[in-house]
XYZ file of C-alpha atoms in Angstrom:
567
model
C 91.032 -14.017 -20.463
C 94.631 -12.592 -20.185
C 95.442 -9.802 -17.816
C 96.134 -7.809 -20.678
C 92.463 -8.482 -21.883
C 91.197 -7.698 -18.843
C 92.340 -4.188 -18.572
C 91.609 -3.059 -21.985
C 87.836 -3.888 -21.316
C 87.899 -2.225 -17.734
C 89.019 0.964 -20.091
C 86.362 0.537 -22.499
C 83.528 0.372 -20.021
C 85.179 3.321 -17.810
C 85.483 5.766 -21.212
C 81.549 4.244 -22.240
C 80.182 5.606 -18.561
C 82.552 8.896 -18.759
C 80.653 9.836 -22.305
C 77.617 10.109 -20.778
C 75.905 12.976 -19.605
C 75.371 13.339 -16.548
C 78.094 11.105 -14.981
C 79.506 11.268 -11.886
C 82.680 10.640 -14.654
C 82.261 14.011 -16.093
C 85.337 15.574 -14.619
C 88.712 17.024 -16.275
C 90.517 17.056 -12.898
C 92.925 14.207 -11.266
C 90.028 13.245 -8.839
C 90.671 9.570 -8.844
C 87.914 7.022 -10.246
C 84.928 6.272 -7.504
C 85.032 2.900 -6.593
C 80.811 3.057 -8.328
C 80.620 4.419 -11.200
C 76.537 6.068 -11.832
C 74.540 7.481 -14.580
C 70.974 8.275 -13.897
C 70.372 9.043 -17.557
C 69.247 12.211 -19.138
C 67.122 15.617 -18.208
C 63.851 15.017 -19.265
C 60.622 17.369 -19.964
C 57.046 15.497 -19.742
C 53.627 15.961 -19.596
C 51.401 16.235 -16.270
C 49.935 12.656 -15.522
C 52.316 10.653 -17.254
C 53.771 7.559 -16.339
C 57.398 7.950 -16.379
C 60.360 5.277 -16.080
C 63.323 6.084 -14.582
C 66.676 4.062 -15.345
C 70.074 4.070 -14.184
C 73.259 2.230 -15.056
C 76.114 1.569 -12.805
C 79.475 -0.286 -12.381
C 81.314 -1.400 -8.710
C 83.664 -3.158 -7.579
C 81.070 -6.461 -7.376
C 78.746 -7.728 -9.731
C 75.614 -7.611 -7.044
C 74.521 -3.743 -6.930
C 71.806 -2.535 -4.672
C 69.793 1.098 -6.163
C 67.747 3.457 -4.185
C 65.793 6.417 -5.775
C 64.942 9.736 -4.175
C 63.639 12.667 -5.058
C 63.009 16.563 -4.573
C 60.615 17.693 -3.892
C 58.912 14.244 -2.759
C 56.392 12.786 -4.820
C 55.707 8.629 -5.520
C 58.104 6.515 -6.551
C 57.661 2.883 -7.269
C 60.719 0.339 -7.124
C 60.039 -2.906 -7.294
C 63.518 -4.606 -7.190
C 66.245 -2.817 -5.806
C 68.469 -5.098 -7.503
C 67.686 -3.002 -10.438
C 68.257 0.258 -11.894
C 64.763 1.323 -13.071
C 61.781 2.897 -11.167
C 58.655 4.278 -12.035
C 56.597 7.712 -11.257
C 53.494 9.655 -11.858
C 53.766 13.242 -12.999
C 51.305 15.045 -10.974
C 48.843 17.287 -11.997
C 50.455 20.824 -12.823
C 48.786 24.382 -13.203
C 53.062 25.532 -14.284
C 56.135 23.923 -14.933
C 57.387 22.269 -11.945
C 60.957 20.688 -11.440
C 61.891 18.006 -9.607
C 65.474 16.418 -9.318
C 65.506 12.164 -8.852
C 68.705 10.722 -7.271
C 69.724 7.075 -7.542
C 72.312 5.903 -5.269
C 74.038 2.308 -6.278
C 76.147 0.508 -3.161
C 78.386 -2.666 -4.511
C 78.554 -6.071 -2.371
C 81.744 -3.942 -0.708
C 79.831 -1.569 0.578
C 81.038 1.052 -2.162
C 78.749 3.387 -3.207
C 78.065 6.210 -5.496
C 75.351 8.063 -7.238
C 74.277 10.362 -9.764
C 71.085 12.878 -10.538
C 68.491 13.246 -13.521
C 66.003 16.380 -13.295
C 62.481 16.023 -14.819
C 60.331 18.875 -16.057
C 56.595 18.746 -15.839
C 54.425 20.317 -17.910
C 50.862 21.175 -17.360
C 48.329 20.355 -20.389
C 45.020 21.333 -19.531
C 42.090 19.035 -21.036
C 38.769 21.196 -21.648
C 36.373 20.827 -18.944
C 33.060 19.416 -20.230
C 29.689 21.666 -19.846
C 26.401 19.416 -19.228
C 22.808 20.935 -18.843
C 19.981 18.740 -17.130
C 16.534 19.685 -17.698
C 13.378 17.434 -16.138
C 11.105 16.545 -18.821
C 7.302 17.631 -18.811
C 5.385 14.774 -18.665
C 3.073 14.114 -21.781
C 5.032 16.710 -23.893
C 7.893 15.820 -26.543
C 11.525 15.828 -25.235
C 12.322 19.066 -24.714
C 8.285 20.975 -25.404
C 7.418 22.762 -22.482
C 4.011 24.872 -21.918
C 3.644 28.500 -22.006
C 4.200 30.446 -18.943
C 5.856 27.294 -17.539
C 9.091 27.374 -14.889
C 12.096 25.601 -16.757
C 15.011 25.059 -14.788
C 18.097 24.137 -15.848
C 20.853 22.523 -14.188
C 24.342 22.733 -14.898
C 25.706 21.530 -11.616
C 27.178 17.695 -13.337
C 29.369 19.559 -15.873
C 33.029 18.216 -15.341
C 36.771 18.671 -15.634
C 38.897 15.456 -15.611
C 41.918 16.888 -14.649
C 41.232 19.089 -12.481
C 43.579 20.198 -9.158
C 40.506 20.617 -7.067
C 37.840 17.588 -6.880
C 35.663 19.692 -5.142
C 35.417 22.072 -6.955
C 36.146 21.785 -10.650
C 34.426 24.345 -12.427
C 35.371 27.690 -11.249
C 32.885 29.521 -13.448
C 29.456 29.341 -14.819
C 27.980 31.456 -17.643
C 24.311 31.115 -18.688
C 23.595 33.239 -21.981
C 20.057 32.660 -24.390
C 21.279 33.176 -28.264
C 17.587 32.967 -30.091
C 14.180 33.140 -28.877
C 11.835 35.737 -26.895
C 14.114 36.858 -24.101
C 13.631 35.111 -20.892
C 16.449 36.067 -18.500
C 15.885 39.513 -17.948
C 16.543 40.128 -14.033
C 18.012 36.692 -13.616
C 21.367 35.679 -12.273
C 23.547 34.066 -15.254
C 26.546 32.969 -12.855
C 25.354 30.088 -11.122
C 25.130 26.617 -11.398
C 21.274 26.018 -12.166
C 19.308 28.507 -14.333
C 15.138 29.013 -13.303
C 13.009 31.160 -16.162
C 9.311 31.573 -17.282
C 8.641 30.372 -20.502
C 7.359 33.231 -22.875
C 3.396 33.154 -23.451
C 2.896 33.794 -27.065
C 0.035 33.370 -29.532
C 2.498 30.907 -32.120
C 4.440 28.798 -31.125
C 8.252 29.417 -30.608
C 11.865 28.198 -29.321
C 14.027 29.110 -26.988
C 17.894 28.519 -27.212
C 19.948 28.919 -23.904
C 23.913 28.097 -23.712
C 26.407 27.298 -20.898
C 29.757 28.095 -20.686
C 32.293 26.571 -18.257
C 35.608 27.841 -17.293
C 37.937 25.058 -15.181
C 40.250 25.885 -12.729
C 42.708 26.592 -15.476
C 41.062 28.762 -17.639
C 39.859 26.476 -20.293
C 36.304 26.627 -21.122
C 33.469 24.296 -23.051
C 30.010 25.307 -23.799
C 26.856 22.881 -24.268
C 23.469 24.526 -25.796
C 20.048 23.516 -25.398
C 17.115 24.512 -27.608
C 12.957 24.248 -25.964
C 10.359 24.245 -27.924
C 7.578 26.464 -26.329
C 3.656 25.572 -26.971
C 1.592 28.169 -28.322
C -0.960 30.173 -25.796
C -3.727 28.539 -27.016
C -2.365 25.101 -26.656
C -1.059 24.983 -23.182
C -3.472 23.301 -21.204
C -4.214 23.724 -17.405
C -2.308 22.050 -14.876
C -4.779 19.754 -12.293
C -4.111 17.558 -9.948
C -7.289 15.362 -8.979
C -5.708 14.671 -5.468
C -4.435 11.216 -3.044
C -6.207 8.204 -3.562
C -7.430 6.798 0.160
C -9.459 4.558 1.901
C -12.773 4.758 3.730
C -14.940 2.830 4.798
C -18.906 2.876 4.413
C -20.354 5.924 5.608
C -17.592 8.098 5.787
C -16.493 10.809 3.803
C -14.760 10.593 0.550
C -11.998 13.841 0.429
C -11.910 15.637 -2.762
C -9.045 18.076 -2.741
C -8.494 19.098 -6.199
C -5.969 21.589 -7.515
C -5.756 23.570 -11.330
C -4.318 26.409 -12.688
C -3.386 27.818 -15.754
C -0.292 29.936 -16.525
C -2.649 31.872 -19.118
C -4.523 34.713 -18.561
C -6.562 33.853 -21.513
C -7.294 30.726 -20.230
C -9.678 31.643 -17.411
C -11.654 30.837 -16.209
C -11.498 27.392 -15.945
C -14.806 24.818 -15.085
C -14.708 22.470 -12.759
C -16.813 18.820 -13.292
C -16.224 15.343 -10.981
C -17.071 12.860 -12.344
C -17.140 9.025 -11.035
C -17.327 5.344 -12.359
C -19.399 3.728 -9.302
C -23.140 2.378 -9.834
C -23.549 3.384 -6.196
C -22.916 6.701 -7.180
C -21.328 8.370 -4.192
C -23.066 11.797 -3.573
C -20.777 14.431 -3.946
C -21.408 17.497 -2.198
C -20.956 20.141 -5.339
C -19.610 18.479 -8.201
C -18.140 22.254 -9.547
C -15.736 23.306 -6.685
C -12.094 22.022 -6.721
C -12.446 21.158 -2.941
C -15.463 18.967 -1.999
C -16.148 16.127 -0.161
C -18.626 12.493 -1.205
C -19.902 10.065 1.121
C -18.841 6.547 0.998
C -21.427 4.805 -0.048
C -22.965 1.245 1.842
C -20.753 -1.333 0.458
C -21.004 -5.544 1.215
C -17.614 -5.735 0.042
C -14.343 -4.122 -1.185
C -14.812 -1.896 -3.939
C -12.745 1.041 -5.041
C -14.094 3.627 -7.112
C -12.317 6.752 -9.639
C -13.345 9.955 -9.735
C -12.151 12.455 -12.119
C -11.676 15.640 -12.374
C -12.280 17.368 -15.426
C -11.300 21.153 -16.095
C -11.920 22.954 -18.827
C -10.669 26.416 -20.117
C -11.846 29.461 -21.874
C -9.957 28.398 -25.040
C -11.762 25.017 -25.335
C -8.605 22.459 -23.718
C -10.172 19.688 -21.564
C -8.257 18.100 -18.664
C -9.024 15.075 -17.064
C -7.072 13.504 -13.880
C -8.468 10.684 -11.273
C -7.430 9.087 -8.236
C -9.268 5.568 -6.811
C -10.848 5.284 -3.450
C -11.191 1.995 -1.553
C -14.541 1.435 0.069
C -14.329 -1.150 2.508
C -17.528 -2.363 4.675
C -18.251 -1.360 8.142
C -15.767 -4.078 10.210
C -17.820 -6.641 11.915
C -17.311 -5.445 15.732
C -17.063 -1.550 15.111
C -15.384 0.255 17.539
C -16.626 3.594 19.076
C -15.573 6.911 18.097
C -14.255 10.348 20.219
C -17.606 12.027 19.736
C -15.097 14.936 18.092
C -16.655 16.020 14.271
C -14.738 19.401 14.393
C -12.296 19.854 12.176
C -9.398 21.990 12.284
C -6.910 24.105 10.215
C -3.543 25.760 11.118
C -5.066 28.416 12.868
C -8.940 27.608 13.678
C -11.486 25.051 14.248
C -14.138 24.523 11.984
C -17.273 22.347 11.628
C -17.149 22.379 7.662
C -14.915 19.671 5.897
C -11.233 20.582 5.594
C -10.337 19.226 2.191
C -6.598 20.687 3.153
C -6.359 18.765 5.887
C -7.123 15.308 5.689
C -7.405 12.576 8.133
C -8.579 14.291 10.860
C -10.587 12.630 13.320
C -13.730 14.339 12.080
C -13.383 13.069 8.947
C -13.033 9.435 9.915
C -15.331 6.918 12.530
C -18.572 6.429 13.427
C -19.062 9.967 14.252
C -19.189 11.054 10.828
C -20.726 7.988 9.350
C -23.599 9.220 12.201
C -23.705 13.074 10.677
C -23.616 11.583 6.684
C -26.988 9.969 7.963
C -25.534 6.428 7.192
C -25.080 4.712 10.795
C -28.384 2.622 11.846
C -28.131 2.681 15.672
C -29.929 -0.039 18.059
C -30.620 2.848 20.775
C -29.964 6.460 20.745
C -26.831 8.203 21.638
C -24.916 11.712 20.570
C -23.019 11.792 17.862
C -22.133 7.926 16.933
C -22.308 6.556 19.828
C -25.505 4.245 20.587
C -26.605 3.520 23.747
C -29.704 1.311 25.167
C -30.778 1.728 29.360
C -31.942 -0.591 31.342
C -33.904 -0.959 34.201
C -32.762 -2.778 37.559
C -33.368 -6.603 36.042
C -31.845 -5.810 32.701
C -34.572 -5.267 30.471
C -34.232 -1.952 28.197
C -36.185 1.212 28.789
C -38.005 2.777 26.023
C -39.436 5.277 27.810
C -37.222 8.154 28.161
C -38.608 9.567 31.341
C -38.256 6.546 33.500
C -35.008 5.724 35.724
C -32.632 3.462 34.760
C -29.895 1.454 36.272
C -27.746 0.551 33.694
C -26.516 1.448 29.935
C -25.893 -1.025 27.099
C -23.381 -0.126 24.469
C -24.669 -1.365 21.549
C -21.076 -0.773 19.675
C -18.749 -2.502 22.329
C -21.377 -4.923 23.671
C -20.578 -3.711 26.915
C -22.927 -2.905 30.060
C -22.195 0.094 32.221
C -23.120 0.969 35.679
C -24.756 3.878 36.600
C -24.097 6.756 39.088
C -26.731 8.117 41.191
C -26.613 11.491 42.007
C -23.562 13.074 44.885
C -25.849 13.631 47.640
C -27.481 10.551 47.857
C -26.230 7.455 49.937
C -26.830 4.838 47.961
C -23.979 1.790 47.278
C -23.756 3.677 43.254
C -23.749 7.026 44.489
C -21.116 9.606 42.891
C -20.380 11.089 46.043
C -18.077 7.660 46.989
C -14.666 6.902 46.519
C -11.914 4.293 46.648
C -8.390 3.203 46.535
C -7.434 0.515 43.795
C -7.270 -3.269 45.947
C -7.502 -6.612 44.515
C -6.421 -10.153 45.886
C -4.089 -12.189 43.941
C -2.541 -15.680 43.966
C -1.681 -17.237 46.947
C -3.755 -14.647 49.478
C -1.361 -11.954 48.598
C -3.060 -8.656 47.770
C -1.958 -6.149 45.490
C -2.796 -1.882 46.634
C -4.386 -0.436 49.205
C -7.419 -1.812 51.509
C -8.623 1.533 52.020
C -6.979 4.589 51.005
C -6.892 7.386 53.903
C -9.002 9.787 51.570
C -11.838 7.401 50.535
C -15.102 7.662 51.432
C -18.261 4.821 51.146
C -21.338 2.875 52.160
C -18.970 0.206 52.938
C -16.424 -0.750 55.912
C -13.553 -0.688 53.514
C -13.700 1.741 50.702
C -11.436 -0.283 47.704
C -12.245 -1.617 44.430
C -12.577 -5.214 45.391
C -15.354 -4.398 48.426
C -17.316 -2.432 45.722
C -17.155 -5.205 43.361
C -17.903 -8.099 46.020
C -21.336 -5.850 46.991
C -22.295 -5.147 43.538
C -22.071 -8.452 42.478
C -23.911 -9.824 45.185
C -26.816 -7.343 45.480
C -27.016 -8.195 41.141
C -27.034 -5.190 39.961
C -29.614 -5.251 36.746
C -30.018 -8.914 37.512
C -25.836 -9.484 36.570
C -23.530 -10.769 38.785
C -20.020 -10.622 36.977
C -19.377 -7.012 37.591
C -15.657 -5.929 37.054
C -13.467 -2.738 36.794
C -13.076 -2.137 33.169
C -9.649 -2.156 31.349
C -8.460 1.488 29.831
C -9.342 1.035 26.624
C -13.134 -0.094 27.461
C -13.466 3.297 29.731
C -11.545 5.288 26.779
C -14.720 4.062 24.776
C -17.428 5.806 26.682
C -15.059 9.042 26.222
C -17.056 12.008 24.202
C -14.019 14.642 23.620
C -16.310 16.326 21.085
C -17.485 17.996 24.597
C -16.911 21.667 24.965
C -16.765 21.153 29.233
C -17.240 18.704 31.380
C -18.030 15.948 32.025
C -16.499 14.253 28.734
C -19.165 11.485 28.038
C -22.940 11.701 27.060
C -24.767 12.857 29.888
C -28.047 11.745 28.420
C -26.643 8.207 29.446
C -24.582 8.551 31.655
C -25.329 11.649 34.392
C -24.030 11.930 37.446
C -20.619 11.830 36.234
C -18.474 14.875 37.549
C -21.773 16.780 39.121
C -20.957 18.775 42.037
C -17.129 17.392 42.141
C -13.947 19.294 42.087
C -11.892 18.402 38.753
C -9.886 15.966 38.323
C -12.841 13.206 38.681
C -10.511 10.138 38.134
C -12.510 6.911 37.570
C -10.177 3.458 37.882
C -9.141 1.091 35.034
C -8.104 -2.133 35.735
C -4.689 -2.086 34.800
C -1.789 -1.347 36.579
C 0.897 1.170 36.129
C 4.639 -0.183 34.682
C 5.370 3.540 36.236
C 6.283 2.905 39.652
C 7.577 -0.906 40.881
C 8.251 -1.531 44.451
C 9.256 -4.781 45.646
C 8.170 -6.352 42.292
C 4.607 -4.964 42.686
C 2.960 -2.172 40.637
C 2.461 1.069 42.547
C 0.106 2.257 40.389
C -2.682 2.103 38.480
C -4.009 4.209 35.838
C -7.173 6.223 35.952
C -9.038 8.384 33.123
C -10.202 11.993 34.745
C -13.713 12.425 32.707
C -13.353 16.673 33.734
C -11.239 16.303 30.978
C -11.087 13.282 29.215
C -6.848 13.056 30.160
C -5.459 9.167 31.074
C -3.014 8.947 33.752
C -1.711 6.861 36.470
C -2.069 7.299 40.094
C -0.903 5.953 43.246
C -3.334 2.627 44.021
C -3.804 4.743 47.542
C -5.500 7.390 45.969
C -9.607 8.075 45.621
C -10.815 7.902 42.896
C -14.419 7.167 41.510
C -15.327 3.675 40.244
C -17.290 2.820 37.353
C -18.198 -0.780 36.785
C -18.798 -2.905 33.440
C -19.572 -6.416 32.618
C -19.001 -8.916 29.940
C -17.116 -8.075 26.515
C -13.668 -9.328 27.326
C-alpha cells in the first residue's frame, strides 16, 4: 500500500469512530487525537433480569488491545477474554428505575490507553405472584366433601412470587374472603397465611366457596378459589377411633380405649357395640362403654385377634373401626412380676383399669394374669408370685402352720433361705450382719474380712464365712448355697407393698422386723462405681424397707440372704 493509501484509510477509520455517539472523538475543540480511540456503544434501557451484552470498539497505536469493564454502582460483570471488547451482565431485580454507568478502558501494546462510557437503565417488570391453597383431604369422602360441623383448614402458606426482592418473604399480604355459601368466617382472622372454619350443619346439603388473594412485595396480586362440598346433617357420620393395636400375652388384659363423637347435635346419642372375630372369644368387660378392657385369652400359639367398634347414631349411620391384638403364649421360663396391680393417672392412683394410660405395670405380668383368674400356680403366693416351703431336708410343707426352712420359687426355679426371727441366735437369724468378702484367683481376696460394724454367730462376720457354714451344716439337705445376683433378689421384690418390708411376708418373714431402715441385703455383683487399685470397691445391695437398689462400700453390714441353683 502507498503512503498516500495509508493515510486516507487512517482518515476514514478516525471520521467512522468520531460519528459515533458516545466517543471519546466527540469534540469540536483542537484537543489533539488520543493515541486510543473508544466507543462503548450506545445508552441503553432494559428490563430487570435480563442478560445484557456489552460491546466496545477501539483503535491504538498496536493491533493487540487489552479491555477492562467497570461499573457504577457495582454489580456482576462477566469478561471472558480481555482481548476483546464485549462483556456480559445481569440486570438485577428492580422495585424503580435504577441507573448504572459501565466504563471500558482499552490499553494498546504501547501502553496507550483510553476509554469511553455507556449508561444502562433498568426497568422493573413485576410478574404476578401466584396464590396456592392446600387443603388435607377427609379420608373416605370425595376430593374436596367434607362433613358437617367439621374443622377445614386451609393453607395458603406455598403461594409464590418468582421475582421477588425478598426470598423470605415473598408475599407481603394475605386476604381470605368466602363469595357463596352459608357464612363461615364470622369472628375469624382473614389476614393470615392459613384459614381454620367450622363447616355449616345444615339439613341439605350445600357448598362453600372461599378465595385467596395475594399481594407481592410489589403490589401485584393473584387470587386462587376453592369450592367444598358440605354433607348434609343427616349424612355426616360419627367420627371413632377403635384405638392402638398391641400385644399381650395369655392372661393379661386386652386395652380397649375407644374414642367417637359426632359434630351433630342430632346425632346423639350414639351406641356403643365391640365386637370380635376370635373363637376363644375374649371376655370383654362391658361390650357398650367406649373404654373397656378383655382378657387375653389361653393361647398354644400366636394368634392375633380384631375387635371392632361399632357406633351407631340417632339418625340411623353405622360406624365400624378395628384394631388387631397379638396373643402370644405364656414364655416357657416366665419371669416374676413387681407384685404392683395399681394403676395410675396424672394425678391419682387407682385400682380400676386405666384405658388412658396404657402399659402400665398393672396392666402387664403375672400379676394381672393372677387377678384375671388365669395363672395356675404350683404353691401359693400374693399376687403372682408362687411360692412352695420347705422343711429342713427339702421336702415341701403343705401344712401352713408348721415351720419351714426354706422357700421354692416356683417361677424362677430358685430356692431361698430363710430368716429366723432378730432376737434369736441362730446361724439364719435376722439380727446378723456382714461385710461383702470372697476369695479369688491366685489366694487374692476381694472386700472386707469383717467389716467393723458386723455382727454374727461366726469368728468373721463376711459373706464367704456365712456361705462356707451354710453349706456345710446343708441347709434343707443343699449344699451349693450362694449369694444371689441382683436381678434374682430383684425377683422376690413385692413393690405392690404399701410399707415395709417389700416382699411377701407370708414366705418370707423376718425380713426388716425390728430393724432400722435401710435393711440392705447383698447381691453378688460388684459395683463399676468405685475402682481402687483395679479392684471393685463396691458392691451393690437391694434395701427391702423400700425396695431401692444401690451400691455400698464391700465394708459395710448388711444382711445376707442366700439362694441356690438357677444360674
Amino acid at each position: 500500500m502507498t503512503m498516500h493509501n495509508r493515510f486516507f484509510t487512517i482518515l476514514f477509520v478516525a471520521a467512522l469512530l468520531v460519528g459515533c455517539s458516545g466517543s471519546s472523538l466527540d469534540s469540536d475543540t483542537d484537543t489533539p487525537t488520543p493515541k486510543v480511540l473508544v466507543n462503548a456503544g450506545t445508552n441503553q434501557s432494559v428490563d430487570e433480569q435480563t442478560t445484557v451484552t456489552l460491546s466496545a470498539v477501539a483503535s491504538g497505536q498496536t493491533d493487540v488491545l487489552t479491555y477492562k469493564w467497570s461499573v457504577s454502582p457495582t454489580i456482576a460483570i462477566t469478561q471472558s477474554d480481555t482481548a476483546l471488547g464485549t462483556a456480559t451482565f445481569t440486570a438485577p431485580v428492580a422495585t424503580d428505575a435504577l441507573t448504572y454507568t459501565f466504563t471500558v478502558e482499552v490499553t494498546d501494546a504501547n501502553g496507550n490507553s483510553g476509554s469511553d462510557s455507556v449508561v444502562y437503565q433498568i426497568n422493573p417488570v413485576n410478574v404476578p405472584p401466584k396464590a396456592v391453597i392446600n387443603l388435607s383431604q377427609f379420608k373416605g369422602l370425595a376430593i374436596n366433601q367434607f362433613p358437617a360441623g367439621f374443622e377445614v383448614i386451609l393453607d395458603g402458606s406455598t403461594s409464590s412470587d418468582s421475582d421477588t426482592s425478598d426470598i423470605n418473604t415473598p408475599i407481603a399480604a394475605y386476604l381470605w374472603q368466602q363469595t357463596a355459601g352459608e357464612s363461615v368466617l364470622t369472628g375469624i382472622s382473614l389476614q393470615g397465611d392459613s384459614l381454620a372454619f367450622i363447616t355449616p350443619i345444615l339439613m341439605d346439603a350445600n357448598s362453600v366457596t372461599i378465595s385467596l388473594t395475594v399481594t407481592d412485595q410489589e403490589g401485584a396480586e393473584n387470587v386462587e378459589t376453592l369450592t367444598l362440598n358440605i354433607q348434609s346433617s343427616a349424612d355426616t357420620l360419627p367420627a371413632i377411633d377403635a384405638g392402638i393395636s398391641h400385644q399381650v400375652f395369655t392372661g393379661e388384659s386386652i386395652n380397649l380405649n375407644g374414642a367417637a363423637s359426632t359434630t351433630v347435635a342430632a346425632s346423639e346419642p350414639l351406641v356403643v357395640t365391640w365386637l370380635n372375630d376370635s373363637e376363644n372369644d375374649p371376655q370383654i368387660e362391658n361390650l357398650n362403654l367406649l373404654q373397656t378392657v378383655a382378657v387375653a385369652p389361653t393361647v398354644t400359639q400366636t394368634e392375633t385377634v380384631t375387635f371392632t367398634l361399632r357406633v351407631t347414631d340417632a339418625q340411623g349411620n353405622s360406624v365400624d373401626d378395628s384394631l388387631t391384638v397379638t396373643i402370644k403364649p405364656l414364655p416357657i421360663q416366665p419371669l416374676n412380676d413387681t407384685g404392683v396391680i395399681l394403676q395410675a393417672t396424672d394425678s391419682q392412683i387407682l385400682s380400676a383399669y386405666q384405658a388412658d394410660y396404657p402399659g402400665q405395670d398393672g396392666q402387664r405380668g403375672q400379676d394381672i394374669i393372677h387377678a384375671n383368674g388365669l395363672s395356675e400356680k404350683a404353691g401359693r403366693g400374693d399376687q403372682g408370685f408362687d411360692f412352695t416351703r420347705l422343711d429342713a431336708i427339702g421336702d415341701e410343707v403343705d401344712d401352713e402352720s408348721s415351720s419351714w426352712n426354706c422357700v421354692r420359687d416356683n417361677i424362677t426355679g430358685l430356692i431361698w433361705e430363710s430368716k429366723t426371727d432378730v432376737f434369736t441366735t441362730t446361724l439364719h437369724s435376722n439380727s446378723h450382719s456382714y461385710s461383702w468378702y470372697q476369695t479369688v484367683e491366685e489366694g487374692s481376696v476381694d472386700g472386707d474380712e469383717n467389716g467393723a460394724a458386723t455382727s454374727c454367730s461366726l469368728t468373721s462376720c463376711n459373706t464367704e464365712n456365712f456361705i462356707t457354714e451354710v453349706n456345710t451344716q446343708g441347709l434343707c439337705n443343699f449344699r451349693d448355697w450362694r449369694l444371689p445376683t441382683h436381678n434374682e433378689l430383684l425377683s422376690i421384690l413385692h413393690l405392690g407393698q404399701t410399707s415395709a418390708p417389700m416382699i411377701d411376708t407370708d414366705y418370707f418373714p423376718n425380713t426388716t422386723d425390728s430393724l432400722t431402715p435401710h435393711v440392705w441385703y447383698w447381691t453378688q455383683d460388684s459395683s463399676a462405681d468405685g475402682f481402687n487399685n483395679d479392684q471393685a470397691q463396691n458392691a451393690w445391695a437391694i434395701d427391702f424397707s423400700s425396695g431401692n437398689d444401690n451400691f455400698l462400700n464391700k465394708s459395710t453390714a448388711a444382711r445376707v440372704r442366700l439362694v441356690r441353683a438357677g444360674r
